[in-house]
Amino acid sequence: MKILHASAEYFPYIKMGGLADMLASLTKEQAKTEEVYVALPYIGGLGKSPQWTGREYPALLPNDAKTDSLVVSILKNSKFLEAEESGVKLYFFQSDLFQSLNSVYGHAEEHFRFAMFSYACYALSQILKVDVFHAHDWHTAIALTLQKDSANPIPSVFTIHNLAYQGDHPFWMTGFLKEEPFRLITSPFDHDGKCNYMKAGILSADKITTVSPGYREETLSEPNGFGLSYCLQQRSGDYRGILNGIDSEEWNPNKDKRIYKTYSAKDWKEGKLKNKTELFKEIGRPSLPLDVPLVGLIGRLTHQKGFPTFLQAFSERRHLPHRYVVLGSGEPEMEKTFYYLSDSLPDIFYFYKGYNESLAHKIEAASDFFLMPSLFEPCGLNQMYSHNYGTIPIVSRVGGLRDTVEESNIPTYKTGIVFEPNDAGSLGYALERAKDIFGSQERDIVVKNIMDLDWSWKKRKLEYDLVYTKAIELKI
């Protein structure tokens, strides 16, 4: 089977969130048995230099190149450059629209850039004659509409990674979608008076997935449907939740070259102690105590990720012995608060602004617990990374977190600590339970449980195979 994924992110080239990790690890598994291609923007700030093959492909179909317009002209002057990574063929969309960007998001005219990228991905799928076209999030959703309206439609799948981001824009900004080479009727994409790219993908794809069964359930009603639950209800028969997997080679404490000392389920205590000791030295806090719980937090510092709830719980539970290491960036006020805590409470709190892949691995290896206080979480990957590293996750009861972490009363079934979302009291009590587990024999049982879990893509790849097969059957 020939599969083309279209995405704004792909690790290690472009990473802003979990999408990059998810797609890189999924395609690595798929490439063991299928021909797998990935189309992504060629931005100036790539995280790694691609291994080019020297092959190039046009970004415009011949039949669409016959007219003269600004859009057609831009696509004529754009192309895909082919590279390879772990058995996957990558197609970087080289265009003036993206070439000067150091990051893929947060720029003016995203509605235009990603619509153009979407058309180019659609064109590439036709040129490569793939069996399945798989688009991810709103950035590539317009390609699904082009597939649907094509004289030669390719079976299509749309994966929703986060319904909160929908790519909605005023209609006066998206008039170009009615012109060559798009020729789309955009009125069906109307949501609250705007042209909504996410809605276009939901209406157009043959099959729809999201990244956990729990999140699928949540998005079928408001408020977690973010206004589009009615569309998903209409497509509920074609809508499936498939839990993300992780790259168990990349996130493996027994092989991880980024951490200070590798370890396994047999020597996790020694391994964690060494990693904690060395992490404290690296962050300039060598005198921090080793015999109290270290709680790691990694992620975007936003309201969605529940950091205000954490800050309130932290304030109310100052008597706890926990130390905290935070890695992330986001809302300026949140960053300012974390800087203040790091400066004013150096014996308790450390904050690193930004994202650092090596430091993320070191935090997972050194931490005793990993906190994810999200208000909603489509899937989450860090709780699975934490399981691999023997780091007990403390998570809110939402989306993929409740699908992957269970706080059973029976220790042999416990895989973490769970609290209610947006509830500082519940989170505070979870931190209290972490203190109790830290120095008990129960911790040994829980760590054994979580390090035995298998979050690899083997099973989940088969679930995607089934979705692809059903999408293909619709075209027969």
Coordinates of C-alpha atoms in Angstrom, one line a residue, residues 4 13 37-43 46 49-59 77-85 88-96 99 117 120 124 127-128:
L4 CA 1.0 9.8 1.6
Y13 CA 12.6 18.5 11.1
Y37 CA 5.5 9.2 2.0
V38 CA 5.3 12.4 4.0
A39 CA 4.7 15.9 2.6
L40 CA 5.7 18.8 4.8
P41 CA 6.7 22.5 4.4
Y42 CA 10.3 23.4 3.7
I43 CA 10.9 26.2 6.3
L46 CA 14.4 23.0 10.0
S49 CA 19.3 18.8 7.4
P50 CA 17.4 16.4 5.2
Q51 CA 19.2 13.6 3.3
W52 CA 18.2 14.6 -0.2
T53 CA 17.8 12.1 -3.0
G54 CA 18.1 14.7 -5.8
R55 CA 14.6 14.0 -7.1
E56 CA 12.1 16.8 -7.5
Y57 CA 8.3 16.9 -8.2
P58 CA 6.0 19.7 -9.3
A59 CA 3.5 21.3 -7.0
N77 CA 7.5 28.4 -9.0
S78 CA 7.2 25.9 -6.1
K79 CA 8.2 22.2 -6.0
F80 CA 8.7 19.2 -3.8
L81 CA 12.3 18.1 -2.9
E82 CA 12.6 14.4 -2.0
A83 CA 14.5 13.2 1.0
E84 CA 14.6 9.9 3.1
E85 CA 14.4 9.2 6.8
V88 CA 10.2 7.0 4.8
K89 CA 10.3 9.2 1.7
L90 CA 9.9 12.9 2.6
Y91 CA 8.7 15.6 0.2
F92 CA 9.6 19.1 1.3
F93 CA 7.4 21.8 -0.2
Q94 CA 9.9 24.4 -1.4
S95 CA 8.1 27.7 -1.8
D96 CA 8.7 31.4 -1.1
Q99 CA 11.3 29.4 2.9
F117 CA 0.5 23.7 0.8
A120 CA 0.4 21.0 -3.5
L124 CA 1.6 15.3 -5.2
I127 CA 1.4 12.5 -9.3
L128 CA 2.7 9.7 -7.0

